[in-house]
Amino acid sequence: MLNVVIFGAPGSGKGTQSKLIIKEFGLEHISTGDVLRTEMKNGTELGKIAKGYIEKGQLVPDELIIGMLAKVLDSIENKNGVIFDGFPRTIKQAEELKKMLNERKTDVKYAINLDVEEDELINRLLERGRLSGRSDDNLETIKNRLEVYHSQTAPVAGFYIKEGKHHTIKGVGTIEEIFERIKKKLCQTS
Ligand code: AP5
Ligand code: MG
């Protein structure tokens, strides 16, 4: 199974590139952010709890996210593999993901880290905020999301470096150029 973690700061293009990767490789897409936004829209208990964290730019607690992910994973029938977008975001989540996949006789194959400088991230997110109005795409929340990324999520790269699965990809350029870089990496090392 081709299980891929797509990793990177808010606005680095995880969702955009995931869409292209799933099409090319026939994978399932799990975005924990998208799942949480659906829960929020549906006004579920989890959605109500998540809203408070998302709107402040903080991470939703690990226990909630891990429980939610296990359920989503069990509902998937795709045997080609899964792309994990926005998960894991803490070392704890990375360890739990490994356990969950190992229990299902599989593991993460590649962790693709999209590298984009901070000014570009902020510009992309402010622009999206102007267009679509995602509730966390405002300057104050964006700054918190970036801070949380550096303190809690960036260390997850170390987890995958140790496992020999980490690949940094330059995340600046056209969407197609970046996708070509990812594709080359996934094909080259497989
Ligand atoms: P999540 O939904 O994961 O958001 P994020 O990590 O902040 O990242 P984004 O979705 O904003 O950006 P992206 O990297 O997907 O980029 P995109 O392709 O959209 O998480 C939201 C919140 O949910 C978190 O803050 C947290 O509270 C909670 N949460 C989620 N997962 C969690 C977890 N595992 N644990 C705990 N809490 C969790 O691109 C961004 C914009 O740039 C778009 O407008 C796009 O069109 C544009 N763009 C993309 N590529 C390019 C390019 N090459 N050039 C120019 N523009 C581009
Ligand atoms: Mg996203």
mmCIF file of C-alpha atoms and ligand atoms in Angstrom:
data_model
loop_
_atom_site.group_PDB
_atom_site.id
_atom_site.type_symbol
_atom_site.label_atom_id
_atom_site.label_comp_id
_atom_site.label_asym_id
_atom_site.label_seq_id
_atom_site.Cartn_x
_atom_site.Cartn_y
_atom_site.Cartn_z
ATOM 1 C CA MET A 1 0.000 0.000 0.000
ATOM 2 C CA LEU A 2 1.180 3.486 -0.829
ATOM 3 C CA ASN A 3 0.469 5.435 2.359
ATOM 4 C CA VAL A 4 1.756 9.001 2.140
ATOM 5 C CA VAL A 5 1.858 11.716 4.785
ATOM 6 C CA ILE A 6 1.715 15.197 3.279
ATOM 7 C CA PHE A 7 3.243 17.566 5.694
ATOM 8 C CA GLY A 8 3.905 21.304 5.826
ATOM 9 C CA ALA A 9 2.922 24.636 7.328
ATOM 10 C CA PRO A 10 -0.582 26.123 6.969
ATOM 11 C CA GLY A 11 -0.981 27.219 3.353
ATOM 12 C CA SER A 12 1.936 25.133 2.057
ATOM 13 C CA GLY A 13 -0.342 23.391 -0.454
ATOM 14 C CA LYS A 14 -1.117 20.098 1.310
ATOM 15 C CA GLY A 15 -4.752 20.011 0.191
ATOM 16 C CA THR A 16 -4.004 21.262 -3.334
ATOM 17 C CA GLN A 17 -1.278 18.669 -3.949
ATOM 18 C CA SER A 18 -3.256 15.863 -2.243
ATOM 19 C CA LYS A 19 -5.994 16.218 -4.860
ATOM 20 C CA LEU A 20 -3.467 15.685 -7.670
ATOM 21 C CA ILE A 21 -1.686 12.811 -5.906
ATOM 22 C CA ILE A 22 -4.894 10.847 -5.243
ATOM 23 C CA LYS A 23 -5.874 11.191 -8.896
ATOM 24 C CA GLU A 24 -2.497 10.020 -10.177
ATOM 25 C CA PHE A 25 -2.019 7.137 -7.730
ATOM 26 C CA GLY A 26 -5.640 6.133 -6.977
ATOM 27 C CA LEU A 27 -5.321 6.833 -3.259
ATOM 28 C CA GLU A 28 -7.867 7.780 -0.613
ATOM 29 C CA HIS A 29 -7.575 11.309 0.850
ATOM 30 C CA ILE A 30 -7.934 11.899 4.586
ATOM 31 C CA SER A 31 -7.690 15.552 5.625
ATOM 32 C CA THR A 32 -8.293 15.906 9.359
ATOM 33 C CA GLY A 33 -8.959 19.630 8.813
ATOM 34 C CA ASP A 34 -11.690 18.846 6.244
ATOM 35 C CA VAL A 35 -13.244 16.214 8.541
ATOM 36 C CA LEU A 36 -13.323 18.724 11.413
ATOM 37 C CA ARG A 37 -14.837 21.464 9.227
ATOM 38 C CA THR A 38 -17.603 19.029 8.164
ATOM 39 C CA GLU A 39 -18.266 18.195 11.825
ATOM 40 C CA MET A 40 -18.446 21.941 12.560
ATOM 41 C CA LYS A 41 -20.863 22.515 9.688
ATOM 42 C CA ASN A 42 -23.072 19.663 10.904
ATOM 43 C CA GLY A 43 -23.004 21.034 14.439
ATOM 44 C CA THR A 44 -21.924 17.719 15.991
ATOM 45 C CA GLU A 45 -20.494 17.460 19.503
ATOM 46 C CA LEU A 46 -16.973 17.032 18.059
ATOM 47 C CA GLY A 47 -17.585 19.969 15.709
ATOM 48 C CA LYS A 48 -18.586 22.224 18.596
ATOM 49 C CA ILE A 49 -15.463 21.321 20.563
ATOM 50 C CA ALA A 50 -13.189 21.625 17.506
ATOM 51 C CA LYS A 51 -14.536 25.081 16.597
ATOM 52 C CA GLY A 52 -13.042 26.650 19.721
ATOM 53 C CA TYR A 53 -9.571 25.361 18.885
ATOM 54 C CA ILE A 54 -9.656 25.953 15.123
ATOM 55 C CA GLU A 55 -10.779 29.561 15.430
ATOM 56 C CA LYS A 56 -7.900 30.280 17.807
ATOM 57 C CA GLY A 57 -5.419 28.502 15.538
ATOM 58 C CA GLN A 58 -4.687 25.849 18.176
ATOM 59 C CA LEU A 59 -4.519 22.098 17.699
ATOM 60 C CA VAL A 60 -7.540 20.001 18.615
ATOM 61 C CA PRO A 61 -6.467 17.622 21.454
ATOM 62 C CA ASP A 62 -4.677 14.440 20.346
ATOM 63 C CA GLU A 63 -7.221 12.023 21.915
ATOM 64 C CA LEU A 64 -10.094 13.519 19.897
ATOM 65 C CA ILE A 65 -8.150 13.535 16.640
ATOM 66 C CA ILE A 66 -6.776 10.007 17.064
ATOM 67 C CA GLY A 67 -10.243 8.587 17.851
ATOM 68 C CA MET A 68 -11.679 10.417 14.860
ATOM 69 C CA LEU A 69 -8.933 9.157 12.553
ATOM 70 C CA ALA A 70 -9.338 5.533 13.639
ATOM 71 C CA LYS A 71 -13.024 5.717 12.670
ATOM 72 C CA VAL A 72 -12.267 7.252 9.271
ATOM 73 C CA LEU A 73 -9.534 4.693 8.619
ATOM 74 C CA ASP A 74 -11.924 1.826 9.357
ATOM 75 C CA SER A 75 -14.445 3.197 6.875
ATOM 76 C CA ILE A 76 -11.962 3.108 3.990
ATOM 77 C CA GLU A 77 -11.979 0.240 1.545
ATOM 78 C CA ASN A 78 -9.336 1.555 -0.857
ATOM 79 C CA LYS A 79 -6.496 -0.953 -1.006
ATOM 80 C CA ASN A 80 -4.077 1.262 -2.968
ATOM 81 C CA GLY A 81 -3.295 3.430 0.019
ATOM 82 C CA VAL A 82 -4.128 6.650 1.816
ATOM 83 C CA ILE A 83 -2.796 10.180 1.744
ATOM 84 C CA PHE A 84 -2.811 11.744 5.205
ATOM 85 C CA ASP A 85 -3.188 15.532 4.896
ATOM 86 C CA GLY A 86 -2.695 17.586 8.064
ATOM 87 C CA PHE A 87 -2.087 14.475 10.186
ATOM 88 C CA PRO A 88 0.065 13.679 12.113
ATOM 89 C CA ARG A 89 0.614 17.104 13.663
ATOM 90 C CA THR A 90 2.300 16.025 16.899
ATOM 91 C CA ILE A 91 4.839 13.314 17.746
ATOM 92 C CA LYS A 92 2.070 11.539 19.689
ATOM 93 C CA GLN A 93 -0.121 11.478 16.555
ATOM 94 C CA ALA A 94 2.807 10.137 14.494
ATOM 95 C CA GLU A 95 3.348 7.315 16.987
ATOM 96 C CA GLU A 96 -0.362 6.499 17.073
ATOM 97 C CA LEU A 97 -0.601 6.518 13.279
ATOM 98 C CA LYS A 98 2.260 4.041 13.091
ATOM 99 C CA LYS A 99 0.485 1.786 15.616
ATOM 100 C CA MET A 100 -2.861 2.020 13.818
ATOM 101 C CA LEU A 101 -1.308 1.214 10.447
ATOM 102 C CA ASN A 102 0.868 -1.588 11.822
ATOM 103 C CA GLU A 103 -2.259 -3.173 13.342
ATOM 104 C CA ARG A 104 -3.664 -3.129 9.822
ATOM 105 C CA LYS A 105 -0.431 -4.713 8.461
ATOM 106 C CA THR A 106 0.753 -1.576 6.707
ATOM 107 C CA ASP A 107 2.755 1.625 7.383
ATOM 108 C CA VAL A 108 3.574 5.103 6.063
ATOM 109 C CA LYS A 109 5.815 4.847 3.019
ATOM 110 C CA TYR A 110 6.719 8.518 2.413
ATOM 111 C CA ALA A 111 6.421 11.741 4.361
ATOM 112 C CA ILE A 112 6.471 14.627 1.885
ATOM 113 C CA ASN A 113 7.319 17.959 3.495
ATOM 114 C CA LEU A 114 6.262 20.992 1.443
ATOM 115 C CA ASP A 115 8.710 23.796 2.127
ATOM 116 C CA VAL A 116 7.366 27.346 1.640
ATOM 117 C CA GLU A 117 8.642 30.595 3.171
ATOM 118 C CA GLU A 118 6.485 32.397 5.695
ATOM 119 C CA ASP A 119 5.627 35.539 3.650
ATOM 120 C CA GLU A 120 4.265 33.359 0.851
ATOM 121 C CA LEU A 121 2.227 31.268 3.330
ATOM 122 C CA ILE A 122 0.645 34.383 4.836
ATOM 123 C CA ASN A 123 -0.144 35.860 1.414
ATOM 124 C CA ARG A 124 -1.796 32.629 0.217
ATOM 125 C CA LEU A 125 -3.933 32.280 3.338
ATOM 126 C CA LEU A 126 -4.992 35.950 3.412
ATOM 127 C CA GLU A 127 -5.962 35.671 -0.250
ATOM 128 C CA ARG A 128 -8.020 32.530 0.418
ATOM 129 C CA GLY A 129 -9.596 34.249 3.420
ATOM 130 C CA ARG A 130 -10.683 37.117 1.162
ATOM 131 C CA LEU A 131 -12.145 34.712 -1.404
ATOM 132 C CA SER A 132 -13.720 31.893 0.577
ATOM 133 C CA GLY A 133 -13.843 33.138 4.146
ATOM 134 C CA ARG A 134 -12.486 30.078 5.996
ATOM 135 C CA SER A 135 -12.946 31.172 9.585
ATOM 136 C CA ASP A 136 -9.264 30.624 10.492
ATOM 137 C CA ASP A 137 -7.868 32.558 7.492
ATOM 138 C CA ASN A 138 -7.438 35.923 9.238
ATOM 139 C CA LEU A 139 -4.082 37.475 10.150
ATOM 140 C CA GLU A 140 -4.317 36.902 13.901
ATOM 141 C CA THR A 141 -5.288 33.221 13.596
ATOM 142 C CA ILE A 142 -2.796 32.638 10.763
ATOM 143 C CA LYS A 143 0.019 33.900 13.039
ATOM 144 C CA ASN A 144 -1.101 31.514 15.800
ATOM 145 C CA ARG A 145 -1.333 28.607 13.331
ATOM 146 C CA LEU A 146 2.237 29.290 12.187
ATOM 147 C CA GLU A 147 3.500 29.482 15.767
ATOM 148 C CA VAL A 148 1.756 26.195 16.651
ATOM 149 C CA TYR A 149 3.200 24.657 13.486
ATOM 150 C CA HIS A 150 6.767 25.580 14.488
ATOM 151 C CA SER A 151 6.447 24.505 18.117
ATOM 152 C CA GLN A 152 4.290 21.346 17.851
ATOM 153 C CA THR A 153 4.222 20.092 14.275
ATOM 154 C CA ALA A 154 7.670 20.807 12.773
ATOM 155 C CA PRO A 155 9.286 18.274 15.195
ATOM 156 C CA VAL A 156 7.230 15.511 13.496
ATOM 157 C CA ALA A 157 9.726 15.796 10.595
ATOM 158 C CA GLY A 158 12.350 14.337 12.966
ATOM 159 C CA PHE A 159 10.149 11.278 13.501
ATOM 160 C CA TYR A 160 10.103 10.511 9.763
ATOM 161 C CA ILE A 161 13.776 11.438 9.264
ATOM 162 C CA LYS A 162 14.639 8.740 11.814
ATOM 163 C CA GLU A 163 12.464 6.295 9.888
ATOM 164 C CA GLY A 164 14.184 7.238 6.599
ATOM 165 C CA LYS A 165 10.885 8.317 5.056
ATOM 166 C CA HIS A 166 11.179 12.113 5.057
ATOM 167 C CA HIS A 167 11.502 14.060 1.793
ATOM 168 C CA THR A 168 11.539 17.847 1.556
ATOM 169 C CA ILE A 169 9.982 19.262 -1.606
ATOM 170 C CA LYS A 170 10.212 22.926 -2.625
ATOM 171 C CA GLY A 171 6.586 24.069 -2.362
ATOM 172 C CA VAL A 172 6.948 27.290 -4.378
ATOM 173 C CA GLY A 173 6.210 27.579 -8.105
ATOM 174 C CA THR A 174 3.149 26.616 -10.087
ATOM 175 C CA ILE A 175 0.875 23.886 -8.706
ATOM 176 C CA GLU A 176 1.870 21.655 -11.650
ATOM 177 C CA GLU A 177 5.612 22.209 -11.119
ATOM 178 C CA ILE A 178 5.323 21.225 -7.469
ATOM 179 C CA PHE A 179 3.241 18.175 -8.347
ATOM 180 C CA GLU A 180 5.920 17.060 -10.830
ATOM 181 C CA ARG A 181 8.535 17.279 -8.048
ATOM 182 C CA ILE A 182 6.363 15.144 -5.742
ATOM 183 C CA LYS A 183 5.580 12.634 -8.465
ATOM 184 C CA LYS A 184 9.269 12.250 -9.305
ATOM 185 C CA LYS A 185 10.034 11.558 -5.667
ATOM 186 C CA LEU A 186 7.207 9.037 -5.192
ATOM 187 C CA CYS A 187 8.154 7.185 -8.375
ATOM 188 C CA GLN A 188 11.929 7.422 -7.901
ATOM 189 C CA THR A 189 12.074 5.880 -4.452
ATOM 190 C CA SER A 190 9.288 3.340 -4.818
HETATM 191 P P1 AP5 B 1 -5.969 22.186 8.208
HETATM 192 O O1 AP5 B 1 -7.264 22.189 7.537
HETATM 193 O O2 AP5 B 1 -5.083 21.019 8.103
HETATM 194 O O3 AP5 B 1 -5.240 23.525 7.811
HETATM 195 P P2 AP5 B 1 -3.711 23.990 7.716
HETATM 196 O O4 AP5 B 1 -2.687 22.987 8.090
HETATM 197 O O5 AP5 B 1 -3.667 25.261 8.462
HETATM 198 O O6 AP5 B 1 -3.465 24.138 6.227
HETATM 199 P P3 AP5 B 1 -4.405 24.687 5.097
HETATM 200 O O7 AP5 B 1 -5.478 23.701 4.817
HETATM 201 O O8 AP5 B 1 -4.793 26.073 5.404
HETATM 202 O O9 AP5 B 1 -3.344 24.751 3.938
HETATM 203 P P4 AP5 B 1 -2.827 23.612 2.965
HETATM 204 O O10 AP5 B 1 -1.414 23.278 3.302
HETATM 205 O O11 AP5 B 1 -3.798 22.502 2.821
HETATM 206 O O12 AP5 B 1 -2.755 24.454 1.647
HETATM 207 P P5 AP5 B 1 -3.857 24.585 0.471
HETATM 208 O O13 AP5 B 1 -3.604 23.525 -0.535
HETATM 209 O O14 AP5 B 1 -5.196 24.746 1.037
HETATM 210 O O15 AP5 B 1 -6.210 22.427 9.783
HETATM 211 C C1 AP5 B 1 -7.052 23.453 10.247
HETATM 212 C C2 AP5 B 1 -7.181 23.373 11.758
HETATM 213 O O16 AP5 B 1 -7.825 22.128 12.121
HETATM 214 C C3 AP5 B 1 -5.867 23.372 12.546
HETATM 215 O O17 AP5 B 1 -5.404 24.667 12.805
HETATM 216 C C4 AP5 B 1 -6.288 22.627 13.833
HETATM 217 O O18 AP5 B 1 -6.985 23.465 14.690
HETATM 218 C C5 AP5 B 1 -7.256 21.580 13.303
HETATM 219 N N1 AP5 B 1 -6.597 20.310 12.961
HETATM 220 C C6 AP5 B 1 -6.532 19.738 11.726
HETATM 221 N N2 AP5 B 1 -5.835 18.599 11.769
HETATM 222 C C7 AP5 B 1 -5.447 18.429 13.054
HETATM 223 C C8 AP5 B 1 -4.668 17.451 13.715
HETATM 224 N N3 AP5 B 1 -4.153 16.409 13.062
HETATM 225 N N4 AP5 B 1 -4.461 17.598 15.055
HETATM 226 C C9 AP5 B 1 -4.987 18.645 15.727
HETATM 227 N N5 AP5 B 1 -5.708 19.614 15.161
HETATM 228 C C10 AP5 B 1 -5.940 19.514 13.823
HETATM 229 O O19 AP5 B 1 -3.354 25.971 -0.158
HETATM 230 C C11 AP5 B 1 -3.542 27.185 0.533
HETATM 231 C C12 AP5 B 1 -3.924 28.285 -0.463
HETATM 232 O O20 AP5 B 1 -2.824 28.502 -1.345
HETATM 233 C C13 AP5 B 1 -5.120 27.922 -1.362
HETATM 234 O O21 AP5 B 1 -5.902 29.043 -1.569
HETATM 235 C C14 AP5 B 1 -4.463 27.426 -2.653
HETATM 236 O O22 AP5 B 1 -5.262 27.633 -3.760
HETATM 237 C C15 AP5 B 1 -3.185 28.278 -2.708
HETATM 238 N N6 AP5 B 1 -2.069 27.567 -3.343
HETATM 239 C C16 AP5 B 1 -1.766 26.237 -3.252
HETATM 240 N N7 AP5 B 1 -0.640 25.967 -3.943
HETATM 241 C C17 AP5 B 1 -0.217 27.144 -4.472
HETATM 242 C C18 AP5 B 1 0.895 27.525 -5.291
HETATM 243 N N8 AP5 B 1 1.781 26.624 -5.708
HETATM 244 N N9 AP5 B 1 1.038 28.816 -5.612
HETATM 245 C C19 AP5 B 1 0.126 29.753 -5.188
HETATM 246 N N10 AP5 B 1 -0.957 29.462 -4.433
HETATM 247 C C20 AP5 B 1 -1.127 28.177 -4.082
HETATM 248 MG MG MG B 2 -5.574 21.909 3.834
#
